[in-house]
PDB file of C-alpha atoms in Angstrom:
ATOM      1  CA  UNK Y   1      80.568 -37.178 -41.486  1.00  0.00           C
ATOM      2  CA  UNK Y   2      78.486 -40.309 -41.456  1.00  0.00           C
ATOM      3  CA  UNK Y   3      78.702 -40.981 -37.754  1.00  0.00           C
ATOM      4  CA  UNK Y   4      77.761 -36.893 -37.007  1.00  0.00           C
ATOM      5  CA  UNK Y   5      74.947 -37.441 -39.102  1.00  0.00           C
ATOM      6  CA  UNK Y   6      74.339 -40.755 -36.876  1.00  0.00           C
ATOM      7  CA  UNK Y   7      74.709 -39.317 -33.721  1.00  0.00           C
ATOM      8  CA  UNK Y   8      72.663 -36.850 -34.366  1.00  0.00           C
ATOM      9  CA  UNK Y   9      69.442 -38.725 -35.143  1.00  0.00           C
ATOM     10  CA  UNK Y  10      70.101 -41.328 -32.609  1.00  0.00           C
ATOM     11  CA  UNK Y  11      69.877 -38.065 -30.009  1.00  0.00           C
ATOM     12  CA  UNK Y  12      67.345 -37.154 -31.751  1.00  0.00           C
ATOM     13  CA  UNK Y  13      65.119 -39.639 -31.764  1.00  0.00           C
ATOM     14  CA  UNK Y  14      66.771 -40.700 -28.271  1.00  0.00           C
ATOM     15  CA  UNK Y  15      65.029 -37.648 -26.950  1.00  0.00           C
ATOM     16  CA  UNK Y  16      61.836 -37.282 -28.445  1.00  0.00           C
ATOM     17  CA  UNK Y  17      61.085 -41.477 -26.644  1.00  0.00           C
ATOM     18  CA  UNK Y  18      62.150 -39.937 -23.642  1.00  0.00           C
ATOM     19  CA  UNK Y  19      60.033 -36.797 -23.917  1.00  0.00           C
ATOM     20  CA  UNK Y  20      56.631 -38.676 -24.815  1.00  0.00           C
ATOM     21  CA  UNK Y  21      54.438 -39.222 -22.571  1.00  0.00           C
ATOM     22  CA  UNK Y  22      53.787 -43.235 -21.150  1.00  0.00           C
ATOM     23  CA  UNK Y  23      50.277 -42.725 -22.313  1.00  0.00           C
ATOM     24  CA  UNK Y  24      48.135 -39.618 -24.181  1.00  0.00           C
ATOM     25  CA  UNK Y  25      45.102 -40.919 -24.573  1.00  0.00           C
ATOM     26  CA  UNK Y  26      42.519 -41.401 -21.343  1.00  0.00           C
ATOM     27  CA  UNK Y  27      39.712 -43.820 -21.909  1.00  0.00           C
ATOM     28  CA  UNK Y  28      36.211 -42.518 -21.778  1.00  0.00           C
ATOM     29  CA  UNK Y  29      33.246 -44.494 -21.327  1.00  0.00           C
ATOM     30  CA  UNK Y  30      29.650 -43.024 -21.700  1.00  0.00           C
ATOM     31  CA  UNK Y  31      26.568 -44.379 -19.798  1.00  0.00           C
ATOM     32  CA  UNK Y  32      22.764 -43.463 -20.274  1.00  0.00           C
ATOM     33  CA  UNK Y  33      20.984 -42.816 -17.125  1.00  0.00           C
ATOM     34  CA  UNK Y  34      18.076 -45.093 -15.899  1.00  0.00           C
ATOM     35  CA  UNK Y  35      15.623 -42.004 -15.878  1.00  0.00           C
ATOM     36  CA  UNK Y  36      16.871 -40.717 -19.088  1.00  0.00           C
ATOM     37  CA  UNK Y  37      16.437 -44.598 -20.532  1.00  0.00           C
ATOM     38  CA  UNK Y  38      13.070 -44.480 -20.035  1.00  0.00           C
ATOM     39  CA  UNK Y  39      12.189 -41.236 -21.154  1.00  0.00           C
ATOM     40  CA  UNK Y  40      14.152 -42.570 -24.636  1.00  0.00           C
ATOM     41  CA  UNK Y  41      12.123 -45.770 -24.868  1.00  0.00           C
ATOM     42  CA  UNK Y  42       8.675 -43.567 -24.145  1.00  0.00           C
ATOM     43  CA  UNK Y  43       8.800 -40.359 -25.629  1.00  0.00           C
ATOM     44  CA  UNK Y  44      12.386 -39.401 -27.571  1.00  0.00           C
ATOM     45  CA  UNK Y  45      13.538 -42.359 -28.923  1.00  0.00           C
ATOM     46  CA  UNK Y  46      16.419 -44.808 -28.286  1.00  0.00           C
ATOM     47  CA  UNK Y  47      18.438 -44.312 -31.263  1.00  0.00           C
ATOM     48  CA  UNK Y  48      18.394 -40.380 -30.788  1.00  0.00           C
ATOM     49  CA  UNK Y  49      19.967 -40.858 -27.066  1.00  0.00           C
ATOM     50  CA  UNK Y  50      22.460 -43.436 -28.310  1.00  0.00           C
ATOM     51  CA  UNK Y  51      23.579 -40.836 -31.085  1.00  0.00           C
ATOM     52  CA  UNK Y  52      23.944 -38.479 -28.240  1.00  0.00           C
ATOM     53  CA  UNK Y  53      25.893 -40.690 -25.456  1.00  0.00           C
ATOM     54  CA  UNK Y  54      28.009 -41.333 -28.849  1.00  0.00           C
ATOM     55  CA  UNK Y  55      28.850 -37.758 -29.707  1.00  0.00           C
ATOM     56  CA  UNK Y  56      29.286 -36.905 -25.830  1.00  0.00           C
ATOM     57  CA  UNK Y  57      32.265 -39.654 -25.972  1.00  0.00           C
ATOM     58  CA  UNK Y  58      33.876 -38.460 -29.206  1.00  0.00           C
ATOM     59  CA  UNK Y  59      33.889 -34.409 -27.816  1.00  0.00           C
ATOM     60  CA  UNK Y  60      35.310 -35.329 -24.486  1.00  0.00           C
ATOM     61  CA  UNK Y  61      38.090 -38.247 -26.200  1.00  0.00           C
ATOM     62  CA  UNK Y  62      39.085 -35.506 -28.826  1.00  0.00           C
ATOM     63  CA  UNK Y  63      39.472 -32.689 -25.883  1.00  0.00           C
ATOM     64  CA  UNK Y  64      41.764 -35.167 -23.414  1.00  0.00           C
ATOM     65  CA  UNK Y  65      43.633 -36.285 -26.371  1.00  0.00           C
ATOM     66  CA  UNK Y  66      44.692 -32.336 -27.890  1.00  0.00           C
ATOM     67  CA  UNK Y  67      45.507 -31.315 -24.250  1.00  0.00           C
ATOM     68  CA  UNK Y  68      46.934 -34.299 -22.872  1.00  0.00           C
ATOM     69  CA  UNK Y  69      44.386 -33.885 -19.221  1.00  0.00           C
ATOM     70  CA  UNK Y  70      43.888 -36.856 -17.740  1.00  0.00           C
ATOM     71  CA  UNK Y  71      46.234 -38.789 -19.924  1.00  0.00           C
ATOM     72  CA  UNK Y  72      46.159 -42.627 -18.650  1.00  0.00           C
ATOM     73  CA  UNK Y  73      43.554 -42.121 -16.756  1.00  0.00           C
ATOM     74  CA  UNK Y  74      39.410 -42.610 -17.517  1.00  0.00           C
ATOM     75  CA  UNK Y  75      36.503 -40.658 -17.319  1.00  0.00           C
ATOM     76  CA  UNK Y  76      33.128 -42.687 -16.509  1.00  0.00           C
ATOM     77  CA  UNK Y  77      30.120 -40.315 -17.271  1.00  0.00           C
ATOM     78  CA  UNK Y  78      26.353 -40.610 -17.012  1.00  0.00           C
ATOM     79  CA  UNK Y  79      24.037 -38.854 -19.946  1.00  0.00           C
ATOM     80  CA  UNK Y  80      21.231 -37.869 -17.081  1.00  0.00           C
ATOM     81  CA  UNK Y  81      19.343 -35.381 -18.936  1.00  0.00           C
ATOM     82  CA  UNK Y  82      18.594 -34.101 -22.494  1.00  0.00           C
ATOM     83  CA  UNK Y  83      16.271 -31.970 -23.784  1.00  0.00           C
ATOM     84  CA  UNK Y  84      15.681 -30.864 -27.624  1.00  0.00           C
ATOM     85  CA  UNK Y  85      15.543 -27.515 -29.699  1.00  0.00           C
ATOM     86  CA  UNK Y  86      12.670 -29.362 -31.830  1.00  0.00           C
ATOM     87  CA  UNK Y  87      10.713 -32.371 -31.590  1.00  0.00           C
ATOM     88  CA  UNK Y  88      12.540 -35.523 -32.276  1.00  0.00           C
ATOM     89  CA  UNK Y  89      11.202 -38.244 -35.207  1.00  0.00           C
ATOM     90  CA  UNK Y  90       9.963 -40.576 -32.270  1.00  0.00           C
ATOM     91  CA  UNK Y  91       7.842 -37.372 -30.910  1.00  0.00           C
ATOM     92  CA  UNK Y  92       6.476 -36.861 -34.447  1.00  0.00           C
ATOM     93  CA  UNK Y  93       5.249 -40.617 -35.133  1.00  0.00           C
ATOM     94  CA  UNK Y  94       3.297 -40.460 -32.127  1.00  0.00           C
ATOM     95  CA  UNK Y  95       1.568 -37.332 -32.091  1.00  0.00           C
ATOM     96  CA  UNK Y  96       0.345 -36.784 -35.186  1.00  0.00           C
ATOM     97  CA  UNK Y  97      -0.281 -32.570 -34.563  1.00  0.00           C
ATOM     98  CA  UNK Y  98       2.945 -32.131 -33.579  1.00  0.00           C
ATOM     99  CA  UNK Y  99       5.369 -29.875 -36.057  1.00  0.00           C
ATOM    100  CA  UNK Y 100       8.767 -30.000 -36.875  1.00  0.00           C
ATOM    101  CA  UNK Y 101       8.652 -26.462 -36.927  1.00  0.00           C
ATOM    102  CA  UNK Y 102       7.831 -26.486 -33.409  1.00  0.00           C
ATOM    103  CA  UNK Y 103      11.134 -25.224 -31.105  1.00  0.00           C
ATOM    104  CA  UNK Y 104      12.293 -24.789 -27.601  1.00  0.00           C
ATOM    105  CA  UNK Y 105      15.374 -24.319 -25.695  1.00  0.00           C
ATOM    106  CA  UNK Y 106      17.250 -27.709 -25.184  1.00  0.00           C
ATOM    107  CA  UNK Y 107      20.592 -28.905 -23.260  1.00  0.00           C
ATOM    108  CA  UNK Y 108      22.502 -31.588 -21.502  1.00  0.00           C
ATOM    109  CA  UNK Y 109      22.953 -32.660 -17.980  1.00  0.00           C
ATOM    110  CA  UNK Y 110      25.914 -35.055 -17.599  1.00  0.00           C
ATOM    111  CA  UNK Y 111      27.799 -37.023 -14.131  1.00  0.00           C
ATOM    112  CA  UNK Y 112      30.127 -39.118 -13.193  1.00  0.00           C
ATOM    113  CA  UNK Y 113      33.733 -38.734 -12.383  1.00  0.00           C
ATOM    114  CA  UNK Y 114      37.059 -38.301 -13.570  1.00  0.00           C
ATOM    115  CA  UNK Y 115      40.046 -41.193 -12.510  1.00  0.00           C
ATOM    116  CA  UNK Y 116      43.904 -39.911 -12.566  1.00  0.00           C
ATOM    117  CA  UNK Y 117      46.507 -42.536 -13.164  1.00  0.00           C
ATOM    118  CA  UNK Y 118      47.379 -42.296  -9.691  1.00  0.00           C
ATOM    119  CA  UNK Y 119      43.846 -43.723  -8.534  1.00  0.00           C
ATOM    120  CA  UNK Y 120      42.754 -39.770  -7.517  1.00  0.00           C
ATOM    121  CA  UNK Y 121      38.677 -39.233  -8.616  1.00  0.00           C
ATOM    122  CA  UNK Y 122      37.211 -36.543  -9.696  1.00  0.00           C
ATOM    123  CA  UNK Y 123      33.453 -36.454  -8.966  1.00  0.00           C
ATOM    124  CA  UNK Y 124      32.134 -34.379 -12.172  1.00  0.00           C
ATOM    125  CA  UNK Y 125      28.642 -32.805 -12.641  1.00  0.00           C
ATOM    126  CA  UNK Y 126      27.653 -30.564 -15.524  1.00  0.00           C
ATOM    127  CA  UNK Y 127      24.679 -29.177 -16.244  1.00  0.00           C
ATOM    128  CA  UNK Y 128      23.820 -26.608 -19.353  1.00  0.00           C
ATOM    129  CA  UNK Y 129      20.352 -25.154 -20.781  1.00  0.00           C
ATOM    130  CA  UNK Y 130      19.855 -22.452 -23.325  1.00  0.00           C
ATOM    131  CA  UNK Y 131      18.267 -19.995 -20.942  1.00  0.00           C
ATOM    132  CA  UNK Y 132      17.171 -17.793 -24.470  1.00  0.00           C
ATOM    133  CA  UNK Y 133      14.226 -18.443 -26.735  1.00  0.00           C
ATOM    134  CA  UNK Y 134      15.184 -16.081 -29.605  1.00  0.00           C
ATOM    135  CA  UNK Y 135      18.012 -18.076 -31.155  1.00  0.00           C
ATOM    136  CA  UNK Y 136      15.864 -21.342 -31.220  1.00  0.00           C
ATOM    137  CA  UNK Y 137      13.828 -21.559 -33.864  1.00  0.00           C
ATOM    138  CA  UNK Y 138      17.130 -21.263 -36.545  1.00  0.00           C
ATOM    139  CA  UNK Y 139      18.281 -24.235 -34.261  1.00  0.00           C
ATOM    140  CA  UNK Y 140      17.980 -28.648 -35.521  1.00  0.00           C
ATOM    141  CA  UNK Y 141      16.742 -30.826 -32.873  1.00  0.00           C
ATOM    142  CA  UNK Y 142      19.752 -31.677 -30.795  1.00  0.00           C
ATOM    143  CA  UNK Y 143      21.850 -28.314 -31.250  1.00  0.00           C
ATOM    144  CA  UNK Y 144      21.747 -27.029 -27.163  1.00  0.00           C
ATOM    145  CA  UNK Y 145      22.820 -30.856 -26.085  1.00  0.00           C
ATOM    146  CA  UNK Y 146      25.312 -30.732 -28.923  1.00  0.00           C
ATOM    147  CA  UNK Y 147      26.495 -27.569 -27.583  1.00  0.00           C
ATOM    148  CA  UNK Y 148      26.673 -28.678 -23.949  1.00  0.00           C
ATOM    149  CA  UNK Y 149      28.732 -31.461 -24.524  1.00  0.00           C
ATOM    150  CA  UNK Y 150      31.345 -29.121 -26.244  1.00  0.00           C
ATOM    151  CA  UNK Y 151      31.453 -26.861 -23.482  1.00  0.00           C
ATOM    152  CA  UNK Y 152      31.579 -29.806 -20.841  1.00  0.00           C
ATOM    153  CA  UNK Y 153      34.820 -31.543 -22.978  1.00  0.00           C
ATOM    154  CA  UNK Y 154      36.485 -27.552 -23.893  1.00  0.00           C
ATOM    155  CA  UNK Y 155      36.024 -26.810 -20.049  1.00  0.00           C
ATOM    156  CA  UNK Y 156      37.589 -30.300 -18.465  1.00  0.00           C
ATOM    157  CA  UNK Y 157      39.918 -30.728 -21.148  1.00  0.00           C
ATOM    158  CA  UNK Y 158      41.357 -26.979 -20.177  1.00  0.00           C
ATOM    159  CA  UNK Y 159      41.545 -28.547 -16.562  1.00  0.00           C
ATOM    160  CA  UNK Y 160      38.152 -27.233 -15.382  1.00  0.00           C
ATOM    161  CA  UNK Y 161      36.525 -29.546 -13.341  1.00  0.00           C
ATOM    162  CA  UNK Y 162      33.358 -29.843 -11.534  1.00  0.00           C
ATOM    163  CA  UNK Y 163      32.776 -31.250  -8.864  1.00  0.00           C
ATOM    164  CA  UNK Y 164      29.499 -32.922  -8.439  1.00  0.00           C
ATOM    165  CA  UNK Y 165      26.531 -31.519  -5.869  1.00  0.00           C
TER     166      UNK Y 165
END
C-alpha cells in the first residue's frame, strides 16, 4: 500500500515539473519619454509621471503573468504621452486660478516593443483618449491614463498586439 501511495505522488509530482513552463513570468521595463520628461518637470509634475510609468509596469506584469504571453521574454515600453481628467497638484501650485474641480478628457499613449524568447520583436504602439466629455467630471486626475494602461496590458496579454506606425 505504501509504495502505491509512493508511486503515485512521485507521478504526480513527476508530471506537474514536466508540465510547468521553463519560465512564466516576462520582464517588463517602463521608460518615460524625453518629450513627456519635460512636460513632467514643467507643467505636471515628476512624481505624478513616475506614479504612472509605475502603474503602467504593474498592469502589463500582472496581465503576462495570468496568461502566460510572452513568458521568458521582455517587453521594453516608452510612456510618450499622458494627459489628465483634472489638473494635477503641480498644475495647481503654479496657477493659482486654477480648480480642482476643473475636468477634461485624459489618456495614455505608450511604444516600444515586445521580445519572444526566441529573439522575435514585436514593435508595439498604443494609443487611447476618452473621446466623451460627459463622464469626466465624476472622474480623479489620472482615471483615462489609468484606464489606458488596462486596456493596453488586457489587450496584449490576450495576444493582441500592435504593431507600431
Amino acid at each position: 500500500m505504501r509504495l502505491l501511495i509512493a508511486s503515485a505522488i512521485a507521478v504526480l509530482t513527476a508530471g506537474s515539473a514536466a508540465a510547468a513552463p521553463f519560465s512564466t513570468v516576462a520582464s517588463v521595463d517602463v521608460q518615460i519619454g524625453p518629450e513627456l520628461q519635460k512636460k513632467a518637470v514643467e507643467d505636471l509634475g515628476e512624481k505624478d509621471i513616475q506614479r504612472l510609468a509605475a502603474e503602467l509596469r504593474r498592469d502589463v506584469l500582472r496581465e503576462l503573468e495570468r496568461t502566460g504571453v510572452l513568458a521568458g521574454g521582455r517587453m521594453e515600453l516608452v510612456l510618450t504621452d499622458v494627459k489628465p481628467n483634472r489638473p494635477t497638484m503641480r498644475q495647481l501650485g503654479k496657477k493659482p486660478g486654477l480648480s480642482y474641480e476643473s475636468f477634461g478628457i485624459g489618456g495614455a499613449t505608450v511604444d516600444g516593443q515586445a521580445v519572444s524568447v526566441e529573439g522575435e520583436v514585436t514593435p508595439i504602439h498604443f494609443q487611447w483618449y476618452e473621446s466623451d466629455i460627459r463622464e469626466a467630471w465624476r472622474k480623479p486626475t489620472w482615471a483615462d491614463a489609468n484606464y489606458a494602461f488596462d486596456r493596453f496590458a488586457y489587450r496584449f496579454g490576450r495576444g493582441e498586439t500592435y504593431a507600431a506606425r
